[in-house]
Coordinates of C-alpha atoms (C1' of nucleotides) in Angstrom, one line a residue:
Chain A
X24 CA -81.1 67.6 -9.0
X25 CA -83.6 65.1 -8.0
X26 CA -82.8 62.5 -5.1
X27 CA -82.2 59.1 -6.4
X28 CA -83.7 58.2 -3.1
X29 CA -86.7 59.7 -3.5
X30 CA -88.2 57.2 -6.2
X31 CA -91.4 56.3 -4.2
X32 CA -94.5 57.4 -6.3
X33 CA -95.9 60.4 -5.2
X34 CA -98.1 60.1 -2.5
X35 CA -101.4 62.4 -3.3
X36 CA -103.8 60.9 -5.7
X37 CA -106.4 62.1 -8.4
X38 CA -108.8 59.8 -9.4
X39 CA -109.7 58.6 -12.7
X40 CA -113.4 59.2 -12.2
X41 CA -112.3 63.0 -11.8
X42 CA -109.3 63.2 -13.2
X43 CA -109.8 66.1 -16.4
X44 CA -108.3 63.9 -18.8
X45 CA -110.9 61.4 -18.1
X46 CA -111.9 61.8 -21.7
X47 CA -108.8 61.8 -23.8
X48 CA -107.2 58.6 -21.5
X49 CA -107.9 54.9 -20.5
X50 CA -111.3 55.9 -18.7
X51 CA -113.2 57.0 -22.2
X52 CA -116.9 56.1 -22.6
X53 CA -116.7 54.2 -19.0
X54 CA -120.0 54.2 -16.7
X55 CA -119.4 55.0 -13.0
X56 CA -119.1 51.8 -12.0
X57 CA -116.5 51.0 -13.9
X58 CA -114.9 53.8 -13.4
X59 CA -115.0 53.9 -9.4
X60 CA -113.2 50.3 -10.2
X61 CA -110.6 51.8 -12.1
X62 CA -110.1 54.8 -9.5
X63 CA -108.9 52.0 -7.3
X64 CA -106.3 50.3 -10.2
X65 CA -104.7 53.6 -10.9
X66 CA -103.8 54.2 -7.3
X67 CA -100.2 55.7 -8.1
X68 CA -98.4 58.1 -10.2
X69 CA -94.8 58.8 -10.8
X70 CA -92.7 62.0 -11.3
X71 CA -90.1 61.7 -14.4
X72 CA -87.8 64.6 -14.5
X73 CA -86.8 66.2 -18.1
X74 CA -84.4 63.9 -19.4
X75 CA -85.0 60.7 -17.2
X76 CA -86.3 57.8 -18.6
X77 CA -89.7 55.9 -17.4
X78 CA -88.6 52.7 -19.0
X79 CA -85.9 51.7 -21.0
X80 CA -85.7 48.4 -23.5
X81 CA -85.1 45.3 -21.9
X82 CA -86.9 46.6 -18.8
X83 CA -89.0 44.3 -17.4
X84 CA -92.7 44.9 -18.2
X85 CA -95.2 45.7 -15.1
X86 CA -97.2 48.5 -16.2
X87 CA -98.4 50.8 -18.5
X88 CA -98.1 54.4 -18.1
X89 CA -101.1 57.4 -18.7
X90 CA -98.8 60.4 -19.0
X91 CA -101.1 62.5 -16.8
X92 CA -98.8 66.4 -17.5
X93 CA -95.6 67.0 -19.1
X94 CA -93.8 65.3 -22.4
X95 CA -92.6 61.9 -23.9
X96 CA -90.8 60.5 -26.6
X97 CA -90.2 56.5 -27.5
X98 CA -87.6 55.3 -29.1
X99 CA -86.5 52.2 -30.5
X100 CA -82.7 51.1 -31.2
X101 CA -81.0 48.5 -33.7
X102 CA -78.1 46.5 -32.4
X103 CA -75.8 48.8 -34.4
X104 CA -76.4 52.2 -32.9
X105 CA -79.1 53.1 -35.3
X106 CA -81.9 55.2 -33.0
X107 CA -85.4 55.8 -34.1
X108 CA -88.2 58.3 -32.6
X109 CA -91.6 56.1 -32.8
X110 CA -93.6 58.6 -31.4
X111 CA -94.2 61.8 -28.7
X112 CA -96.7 61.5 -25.9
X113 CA -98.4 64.0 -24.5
X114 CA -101.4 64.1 -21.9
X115 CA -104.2 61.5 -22.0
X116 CA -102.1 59.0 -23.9
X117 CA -100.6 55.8 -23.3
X118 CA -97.2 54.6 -22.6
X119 CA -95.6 51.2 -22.6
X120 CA -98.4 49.2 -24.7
X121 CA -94.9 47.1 -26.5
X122 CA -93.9 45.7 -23.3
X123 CA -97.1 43.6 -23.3
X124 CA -95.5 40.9 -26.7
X125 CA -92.6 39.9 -24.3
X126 CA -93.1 40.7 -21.0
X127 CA -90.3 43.3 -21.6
X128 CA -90.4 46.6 -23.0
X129 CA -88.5 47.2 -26.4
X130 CA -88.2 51.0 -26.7
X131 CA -87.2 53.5 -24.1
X132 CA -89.6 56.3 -23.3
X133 CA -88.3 59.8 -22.3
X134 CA -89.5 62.7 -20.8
X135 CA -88.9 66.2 -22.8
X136 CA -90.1 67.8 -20.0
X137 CA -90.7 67.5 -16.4
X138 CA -93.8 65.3 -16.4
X139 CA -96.2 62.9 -14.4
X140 CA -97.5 59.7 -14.9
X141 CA -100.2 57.3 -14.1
X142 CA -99.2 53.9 -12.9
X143 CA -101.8 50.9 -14.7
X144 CA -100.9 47.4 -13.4
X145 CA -100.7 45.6 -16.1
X146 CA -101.9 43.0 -14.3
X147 CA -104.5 44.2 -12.7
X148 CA -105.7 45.8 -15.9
X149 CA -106.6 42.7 -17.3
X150 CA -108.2 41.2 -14.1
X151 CA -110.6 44.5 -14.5
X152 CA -111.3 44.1 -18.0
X153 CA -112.1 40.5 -17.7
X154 CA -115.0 41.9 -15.4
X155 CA -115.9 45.0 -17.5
X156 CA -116.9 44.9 -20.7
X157 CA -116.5 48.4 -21.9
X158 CA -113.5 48.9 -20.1
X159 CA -111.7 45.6 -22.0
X160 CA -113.2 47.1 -25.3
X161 CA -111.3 50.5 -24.6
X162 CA -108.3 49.1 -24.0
X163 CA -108.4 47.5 -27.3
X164 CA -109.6 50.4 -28.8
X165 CA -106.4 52.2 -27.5
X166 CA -104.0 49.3 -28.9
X167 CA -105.9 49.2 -32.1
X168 CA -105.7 53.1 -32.4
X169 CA -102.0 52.8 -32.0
X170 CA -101.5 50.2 -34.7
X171 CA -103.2 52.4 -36.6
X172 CA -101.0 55.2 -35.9
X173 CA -98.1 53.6 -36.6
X174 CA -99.6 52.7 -40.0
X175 CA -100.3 56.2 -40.7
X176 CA -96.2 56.7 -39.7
X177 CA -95.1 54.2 -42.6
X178 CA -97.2 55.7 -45.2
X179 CA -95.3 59.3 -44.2
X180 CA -91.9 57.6 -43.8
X181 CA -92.5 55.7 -47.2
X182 CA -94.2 58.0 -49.0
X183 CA -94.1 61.4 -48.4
X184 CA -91.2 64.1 -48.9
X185 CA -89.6 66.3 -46.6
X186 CA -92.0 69.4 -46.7
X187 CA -95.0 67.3 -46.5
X188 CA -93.5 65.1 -43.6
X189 CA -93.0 68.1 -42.0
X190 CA -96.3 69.6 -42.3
X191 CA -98.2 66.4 -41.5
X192 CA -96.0 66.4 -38.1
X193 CA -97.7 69.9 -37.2
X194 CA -101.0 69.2 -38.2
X195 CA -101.3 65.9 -36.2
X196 CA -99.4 67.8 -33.2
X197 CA -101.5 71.0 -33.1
X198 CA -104.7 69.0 -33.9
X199 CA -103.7 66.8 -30.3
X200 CA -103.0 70.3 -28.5
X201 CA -105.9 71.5 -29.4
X202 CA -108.2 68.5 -28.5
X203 CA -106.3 69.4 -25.2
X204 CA -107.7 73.0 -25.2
X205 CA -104.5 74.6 -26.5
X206 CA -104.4 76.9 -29.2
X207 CA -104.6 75.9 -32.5
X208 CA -102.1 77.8 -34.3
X209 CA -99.6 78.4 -31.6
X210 CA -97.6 75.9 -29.8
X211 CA -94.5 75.5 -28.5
X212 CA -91.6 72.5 -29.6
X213 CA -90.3 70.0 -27.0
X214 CA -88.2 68.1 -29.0
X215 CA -85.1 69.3 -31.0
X216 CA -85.1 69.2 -34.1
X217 CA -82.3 66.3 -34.2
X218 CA -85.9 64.5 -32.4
X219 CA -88.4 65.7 -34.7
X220 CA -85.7 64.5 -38.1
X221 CA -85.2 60.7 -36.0
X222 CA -89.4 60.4 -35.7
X223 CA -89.4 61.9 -39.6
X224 CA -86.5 59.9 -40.8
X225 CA -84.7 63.5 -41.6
X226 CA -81.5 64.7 -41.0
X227 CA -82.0 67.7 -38.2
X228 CA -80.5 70.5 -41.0
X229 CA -83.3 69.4 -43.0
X230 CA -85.9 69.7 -40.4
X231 CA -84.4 73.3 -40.0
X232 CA -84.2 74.5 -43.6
X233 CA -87.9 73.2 -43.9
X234 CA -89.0 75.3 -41.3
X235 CA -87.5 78.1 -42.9
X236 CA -88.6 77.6 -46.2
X237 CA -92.1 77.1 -44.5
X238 CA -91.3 80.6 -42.9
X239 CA -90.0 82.0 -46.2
X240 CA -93.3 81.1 -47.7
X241 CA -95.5 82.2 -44.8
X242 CA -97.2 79.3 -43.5
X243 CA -95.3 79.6 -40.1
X244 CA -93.5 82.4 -38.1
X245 CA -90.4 80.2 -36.6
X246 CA -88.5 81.3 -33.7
X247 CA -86.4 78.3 -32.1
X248 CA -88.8 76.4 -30.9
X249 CA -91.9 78.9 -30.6
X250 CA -94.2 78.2 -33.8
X251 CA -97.2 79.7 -35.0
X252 CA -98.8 78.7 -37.9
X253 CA -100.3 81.5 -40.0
X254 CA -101.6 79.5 -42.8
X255 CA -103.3 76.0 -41.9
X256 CA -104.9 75.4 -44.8
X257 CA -101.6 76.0 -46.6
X258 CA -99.7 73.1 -44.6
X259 CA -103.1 70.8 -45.4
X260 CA -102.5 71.3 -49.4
X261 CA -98.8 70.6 -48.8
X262 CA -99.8 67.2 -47.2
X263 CA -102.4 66.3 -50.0
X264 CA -100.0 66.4 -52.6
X265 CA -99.7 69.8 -54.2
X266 CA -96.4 69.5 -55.8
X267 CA -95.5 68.0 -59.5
Chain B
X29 CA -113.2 33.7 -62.2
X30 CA -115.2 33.0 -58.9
X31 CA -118.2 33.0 -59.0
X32 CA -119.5 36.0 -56.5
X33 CA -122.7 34.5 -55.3
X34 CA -119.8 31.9 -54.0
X35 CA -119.2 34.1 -51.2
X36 CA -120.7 31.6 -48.4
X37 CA -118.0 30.5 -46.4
X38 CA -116.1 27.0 -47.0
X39 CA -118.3 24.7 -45.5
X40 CA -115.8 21.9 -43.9
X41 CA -113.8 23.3 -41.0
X42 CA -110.5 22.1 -39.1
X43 CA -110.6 22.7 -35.4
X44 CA -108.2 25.1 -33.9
X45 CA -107.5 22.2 -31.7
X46 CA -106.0 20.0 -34.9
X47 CA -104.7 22.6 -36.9
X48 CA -101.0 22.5 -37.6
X49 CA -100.8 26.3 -37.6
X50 CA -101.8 26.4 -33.7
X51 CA -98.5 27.0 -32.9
X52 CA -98.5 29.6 -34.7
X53 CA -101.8 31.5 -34.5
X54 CA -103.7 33.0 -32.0
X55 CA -103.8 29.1 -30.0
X56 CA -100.6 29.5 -28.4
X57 CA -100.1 28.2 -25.2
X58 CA -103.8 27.3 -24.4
X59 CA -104.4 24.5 -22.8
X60 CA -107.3 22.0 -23.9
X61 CA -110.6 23.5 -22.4
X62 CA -109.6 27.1 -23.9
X63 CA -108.7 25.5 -27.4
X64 CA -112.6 23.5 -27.7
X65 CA -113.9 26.7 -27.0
X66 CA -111.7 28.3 -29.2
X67 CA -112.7 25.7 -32.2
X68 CA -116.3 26.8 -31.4
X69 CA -115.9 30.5 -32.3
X70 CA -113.3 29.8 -35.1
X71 CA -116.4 27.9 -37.1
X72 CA -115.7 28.8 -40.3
X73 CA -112.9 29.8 -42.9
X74 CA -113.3 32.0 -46.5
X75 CA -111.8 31.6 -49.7
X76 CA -109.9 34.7 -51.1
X77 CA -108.9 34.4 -54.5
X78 CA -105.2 35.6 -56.0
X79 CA -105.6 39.7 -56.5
X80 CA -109.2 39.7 -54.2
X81 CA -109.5 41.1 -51.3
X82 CA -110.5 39.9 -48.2
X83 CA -111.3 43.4 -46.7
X84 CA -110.8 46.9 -47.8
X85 CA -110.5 49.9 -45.8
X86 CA -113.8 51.3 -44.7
X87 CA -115.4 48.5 -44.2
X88 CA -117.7 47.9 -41.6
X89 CA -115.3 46.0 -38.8
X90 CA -116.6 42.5 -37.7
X91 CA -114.1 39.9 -37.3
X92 CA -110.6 39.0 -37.1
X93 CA -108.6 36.7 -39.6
X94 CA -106.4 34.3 -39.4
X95 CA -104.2 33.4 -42.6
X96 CA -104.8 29.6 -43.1
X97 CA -102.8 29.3 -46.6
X98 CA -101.8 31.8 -48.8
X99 CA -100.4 35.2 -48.9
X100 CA -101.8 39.0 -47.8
X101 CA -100.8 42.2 -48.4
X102 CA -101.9 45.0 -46.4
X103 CA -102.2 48.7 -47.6
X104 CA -103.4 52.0 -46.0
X105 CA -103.4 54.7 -48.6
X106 CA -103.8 58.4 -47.9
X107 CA -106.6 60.8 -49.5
X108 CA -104.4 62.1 -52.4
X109 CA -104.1 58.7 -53.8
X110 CA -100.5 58.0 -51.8
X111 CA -100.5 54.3 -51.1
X112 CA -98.1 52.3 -48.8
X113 CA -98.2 48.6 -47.9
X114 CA -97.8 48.3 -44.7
X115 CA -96.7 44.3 -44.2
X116 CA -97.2 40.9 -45.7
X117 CA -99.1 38.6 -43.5
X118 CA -98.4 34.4 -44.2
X119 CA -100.1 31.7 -42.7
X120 CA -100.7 31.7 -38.3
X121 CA -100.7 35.2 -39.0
X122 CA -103.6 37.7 -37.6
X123 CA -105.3 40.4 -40.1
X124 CA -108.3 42.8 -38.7
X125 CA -106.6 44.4 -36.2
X126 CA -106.8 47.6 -37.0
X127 CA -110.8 47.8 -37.4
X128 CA -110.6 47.5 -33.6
X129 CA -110.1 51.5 -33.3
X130 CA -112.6 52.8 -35.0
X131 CA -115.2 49.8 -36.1
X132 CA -114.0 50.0 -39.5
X133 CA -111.0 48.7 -41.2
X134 CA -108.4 51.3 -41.7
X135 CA -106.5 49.3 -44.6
X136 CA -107.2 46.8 -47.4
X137 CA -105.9 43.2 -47.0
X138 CA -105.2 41.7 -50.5
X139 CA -104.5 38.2 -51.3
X140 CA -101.3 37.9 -53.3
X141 CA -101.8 33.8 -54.3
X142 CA -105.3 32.0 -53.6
X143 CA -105.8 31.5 -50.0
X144 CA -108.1 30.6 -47.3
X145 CA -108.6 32.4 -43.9
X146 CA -110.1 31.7 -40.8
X147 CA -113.1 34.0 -39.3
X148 CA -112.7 35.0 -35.9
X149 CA -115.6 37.3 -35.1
X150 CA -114.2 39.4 -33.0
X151 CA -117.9 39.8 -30.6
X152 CA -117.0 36.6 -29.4
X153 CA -113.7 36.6 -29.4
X154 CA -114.0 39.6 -26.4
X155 CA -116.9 37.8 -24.6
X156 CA -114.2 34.7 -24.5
X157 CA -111.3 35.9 -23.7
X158 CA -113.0 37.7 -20.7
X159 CA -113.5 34.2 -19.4
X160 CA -110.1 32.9 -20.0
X161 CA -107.0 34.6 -18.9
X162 CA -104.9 32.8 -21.7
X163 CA -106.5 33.5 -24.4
X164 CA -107.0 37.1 -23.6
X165 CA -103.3 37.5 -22.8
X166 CA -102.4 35.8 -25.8
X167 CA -104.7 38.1 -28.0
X168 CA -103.0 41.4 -26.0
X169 CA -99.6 39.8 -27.0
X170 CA -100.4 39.7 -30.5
X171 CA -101.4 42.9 -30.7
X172 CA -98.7 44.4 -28.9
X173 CA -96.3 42.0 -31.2
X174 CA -98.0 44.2 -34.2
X175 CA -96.9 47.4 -32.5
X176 CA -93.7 46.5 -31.5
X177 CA -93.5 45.1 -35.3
X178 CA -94.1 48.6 -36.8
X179 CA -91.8 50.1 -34.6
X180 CA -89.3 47.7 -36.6
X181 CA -90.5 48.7 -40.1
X182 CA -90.5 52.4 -38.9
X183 CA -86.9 52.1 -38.1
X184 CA -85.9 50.7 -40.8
X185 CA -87.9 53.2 -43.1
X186 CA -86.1 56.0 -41.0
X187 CA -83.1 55.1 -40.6
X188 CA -82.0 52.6 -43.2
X189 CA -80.5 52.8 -47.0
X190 CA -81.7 50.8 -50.3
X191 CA -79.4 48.0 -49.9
X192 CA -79.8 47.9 -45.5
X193 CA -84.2 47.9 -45.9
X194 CA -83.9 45.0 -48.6
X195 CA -81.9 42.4 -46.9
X196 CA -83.4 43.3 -43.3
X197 CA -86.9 42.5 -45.9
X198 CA -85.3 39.3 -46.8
X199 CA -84.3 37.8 -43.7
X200 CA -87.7 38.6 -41.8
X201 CA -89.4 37.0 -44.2
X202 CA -86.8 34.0 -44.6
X203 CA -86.8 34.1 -40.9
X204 CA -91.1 33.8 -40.8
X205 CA -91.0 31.0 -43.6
X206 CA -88.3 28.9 -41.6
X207 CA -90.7 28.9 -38.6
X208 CA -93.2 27.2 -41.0
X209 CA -91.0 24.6 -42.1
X210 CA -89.7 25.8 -45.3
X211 CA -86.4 26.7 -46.7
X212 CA -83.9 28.9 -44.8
X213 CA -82.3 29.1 -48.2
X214 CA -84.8 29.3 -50.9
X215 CA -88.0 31.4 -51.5
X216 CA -90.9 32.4 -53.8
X217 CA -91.8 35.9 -53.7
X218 CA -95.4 36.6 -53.7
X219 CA -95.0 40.3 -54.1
X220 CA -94.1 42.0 -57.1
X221 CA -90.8 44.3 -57.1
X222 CA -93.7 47.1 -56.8
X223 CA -95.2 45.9 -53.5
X224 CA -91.7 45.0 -52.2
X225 CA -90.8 48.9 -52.9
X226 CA -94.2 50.5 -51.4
X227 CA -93.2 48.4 -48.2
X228 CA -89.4 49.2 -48.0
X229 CA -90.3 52.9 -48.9
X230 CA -88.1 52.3 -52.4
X231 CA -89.1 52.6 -56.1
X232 CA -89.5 49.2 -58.0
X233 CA -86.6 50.7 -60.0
X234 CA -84.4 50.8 -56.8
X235 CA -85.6 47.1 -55.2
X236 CA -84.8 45.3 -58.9
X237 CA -81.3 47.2 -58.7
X238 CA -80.9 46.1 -55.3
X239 CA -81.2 42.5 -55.9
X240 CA -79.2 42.8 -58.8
X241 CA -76.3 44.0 -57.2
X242 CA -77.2 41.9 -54.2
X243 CA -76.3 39.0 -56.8
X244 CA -73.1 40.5 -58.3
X245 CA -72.2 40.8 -54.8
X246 CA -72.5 36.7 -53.7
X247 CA -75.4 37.0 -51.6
X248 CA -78.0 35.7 -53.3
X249 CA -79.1 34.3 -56.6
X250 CA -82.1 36.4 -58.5
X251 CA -84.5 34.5 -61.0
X252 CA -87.3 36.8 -61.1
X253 CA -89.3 35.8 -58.2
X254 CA -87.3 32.6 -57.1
X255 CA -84.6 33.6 -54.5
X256 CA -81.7 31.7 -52.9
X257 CA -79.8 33.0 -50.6
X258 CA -75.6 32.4 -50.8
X259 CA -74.9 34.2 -48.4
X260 CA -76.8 34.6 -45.1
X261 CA -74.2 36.4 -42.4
X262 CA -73.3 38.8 -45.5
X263 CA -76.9 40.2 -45.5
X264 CA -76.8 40.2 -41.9
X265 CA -73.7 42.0 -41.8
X266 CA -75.2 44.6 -44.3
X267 CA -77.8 45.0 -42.2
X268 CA -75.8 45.8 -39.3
X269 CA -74.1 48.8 -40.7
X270 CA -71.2 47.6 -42.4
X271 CA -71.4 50.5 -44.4
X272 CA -69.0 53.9 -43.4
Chain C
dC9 C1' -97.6 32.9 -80.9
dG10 C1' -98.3 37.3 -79.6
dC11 C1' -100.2 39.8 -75.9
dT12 C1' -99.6 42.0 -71.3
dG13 C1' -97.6 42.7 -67.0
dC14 C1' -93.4 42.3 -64.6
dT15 C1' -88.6 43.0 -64.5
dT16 C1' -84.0 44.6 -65.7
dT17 C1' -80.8 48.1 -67.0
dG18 C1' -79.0 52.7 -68.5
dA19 C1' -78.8 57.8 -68.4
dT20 C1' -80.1 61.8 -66.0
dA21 C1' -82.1 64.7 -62.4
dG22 C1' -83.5 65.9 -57.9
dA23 C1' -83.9 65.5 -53.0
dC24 C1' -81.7 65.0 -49.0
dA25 C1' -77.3 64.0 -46.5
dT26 C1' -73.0 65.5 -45.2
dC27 C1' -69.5 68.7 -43.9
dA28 C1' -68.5 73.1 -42.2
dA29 C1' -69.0 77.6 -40.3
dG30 C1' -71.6 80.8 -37.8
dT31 C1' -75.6 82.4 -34.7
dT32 C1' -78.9 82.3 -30.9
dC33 C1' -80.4 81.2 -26.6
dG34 C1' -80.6 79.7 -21.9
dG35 C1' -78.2 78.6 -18.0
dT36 C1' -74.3 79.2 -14.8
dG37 C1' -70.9 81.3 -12.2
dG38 C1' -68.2 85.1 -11.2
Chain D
dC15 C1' -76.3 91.7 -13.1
dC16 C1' -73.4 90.6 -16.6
dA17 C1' -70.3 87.6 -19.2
dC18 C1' -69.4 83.4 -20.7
dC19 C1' -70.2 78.6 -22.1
dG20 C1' -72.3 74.9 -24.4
dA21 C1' -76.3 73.0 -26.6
dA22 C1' -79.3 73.7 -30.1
dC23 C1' -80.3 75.9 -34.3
dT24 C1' -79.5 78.1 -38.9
dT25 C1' -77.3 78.5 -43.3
dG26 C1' -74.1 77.5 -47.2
dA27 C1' -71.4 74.4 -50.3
dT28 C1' -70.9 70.0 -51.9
dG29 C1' -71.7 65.1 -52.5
dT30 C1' -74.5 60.8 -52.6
dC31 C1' -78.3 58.1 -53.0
dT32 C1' -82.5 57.3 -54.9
dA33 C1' -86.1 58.8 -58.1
dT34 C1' -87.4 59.5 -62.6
dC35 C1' -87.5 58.8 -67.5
dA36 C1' -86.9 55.6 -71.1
dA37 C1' -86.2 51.3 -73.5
dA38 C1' -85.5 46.6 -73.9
dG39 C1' -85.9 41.7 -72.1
dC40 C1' -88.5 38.0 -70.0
dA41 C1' -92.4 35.0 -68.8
dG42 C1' -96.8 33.4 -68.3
dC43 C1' -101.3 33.0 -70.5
dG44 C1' -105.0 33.1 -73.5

DNA sequence: CGCTGCTTTGATAGACATCAAGTTCGGTGG
DNA sequence: CCACCGAACTTGATGTCTATCAAAGCAGCG
């Protein structure tokens, strides 16, 4: 499908200081300035067709990655075979943040769906922030944020059951749609459910009988990959507890 | 036991620059001028008591801290009282980093045996590493480290059985008290079979069984908290899937 | 010396995995 | 345009692992 050839970044640029995600992304809170600075870092983007990979463990680390449309996953993998979903990435957020401890990266990223991303020089990003103030403080904002992500992933991997892994996953995926001006209560899956079980540490024929039983008991309406959720608050109570 | 109006910090101080844990801690790889500076900012240390804690989640954030002696546990916990620890932190090691996001702390940091830390306040610690390109890439690799850390944990809570999570437990933290000079062999839990369990994502129950059979078995030998390991490559073996 | 908290061990139950068919859907080629 | 193919998904039956409940042992400390 797409020529191998035909790596070169694509050529037409949107700037940072423009650019619409400007307030989910790297650029948050800067003043013009800094942001006219930054326009001139991010001077590149890169196509990554559904299924390719932007980077891939052991790859050497360069950049970091804004995913500017489409899809991601990360994923980590044990010497044995064992494969882990660390997270999805959608619009605004960042990619490749592990490649930083070893000037390699450790986890592959992959697009779900045809999808474009923002080239950040590493490099170059730290030259910036040395001179910028706000922007260095963002950028440790964002790593912070993602350590504290992660943190909220252990307590659901350690704590929680199916049901309520489950239902956490939907809240904290409609809430990110939404702060992207999608619907709240309609959205459609780009991962498979073998995906959603790896990130959950499920099986994928639990993942499915959840989201029947979740249909069954109408807090969603479930068709493949098409979900609506029809009672919110319902999923909320699951993920504060309401069993014994 | 302490006395609380005791809080003032430890009045005598070892310089970054003479401390044995340098090559451990944030110091790495600076070179002299970077390290006096350092030994400026790093001006004084805190007491934490056994059971304490040093901060708790909510918490205004203000500074970074770097484990001197002792032993921390961290812990996020969720609104319906689910808690989960999320690591064990020993001496060289950095605590704080998760107030970054949000300029609170997101978890509590306990001390599980009296200890001391260093206070990094992290205002300063910005302005500095915006004038030196070593320390600020050294701080970015320590945070990224953490990431790439609970991308390890979140694999193992995903993907991993009872007996697979406790020896992977055992040789990281054999593995982190070799690179301080202790025993390969030989160790003293901190943590009771509780804390060990809230980490690995296993009932108490489930860890004491583990080491149990872990001792039938010829790997180790169990005296409460005192461990010796037997048998090293059989953990390592268990840990690479020689189940099936 | 007797608490109290931590740990071990046993019996049972429950949640999720595994194994095994079917079903749906989207894409491809006739 | 339709039929077919394969990947993804659903659903059922069964099995395994870990949680839960319960009780007894151990160890450190006042």
């Amino acid at each position: 499908m797409t020529d191998a050839t035909q790596v070169k970044p694509d050529a037409f640029k949107v700037a940072c200081s423009s650019c619409n995600l400007r307030e989910l992304c790297l650029p948050v809170g800067l003043a013009r300035p800094d942001l006219e600075r930054l326009d001139a870092l991010v001077a590149t983007r890169r196509s990554v067709a559904r299924g390719d990979m932007l980077f891939r463990a052991g790859d050497a680390f360069q950049s970091l990655y804004a995913v500017r449309t489409g899809f991601f996953k990360t994923c980590v993998s044990s010497e044995d075979g064992r494969d882990q979903v660390t997270g999805f990435q959608m619009a605004g957020e960042l990619l490749g943040l592990d490649g930083i401890s070893n000037d390699r990266h450790s986890c592959d990223a992959v697009a779900l769906e045809d999808s474009q991303v923002c080239i950040i020089p590493y490099g170059q990003l730290e030259s910036l922030s040395r001179e910028f103030t706000d922007l260095q403080h963002q950028f440790h904002k964002i790593m912070s944020r993602e350590i504290v992500r992660d943190h909220g992933v252990m307590l659901l991997l350690g704590s929680m059951r199916a049901e309520e892994r489950l239902a956490a996953f939907l809240m904290n995926l409609t809430q990110r749609l939404q702060a992207r001006g999608f619907s709240a209560s309609s959205l459609i899956l780009r991962m498979t459910r073998e995906e959603i079980g790896s990130y959950l540490g499920l099986k994928l024929e639990t993942v499915s009988r959840t989201f029947s039983k979740f249909q069954d008991d109408g807090l969603l309406e479930v068709k493949q990959r098409h979900i609506r959720i029809i009672d919110q608050d319902g999923l909320q109570q699951l993920i504060n507890g309401a069993h014994c």
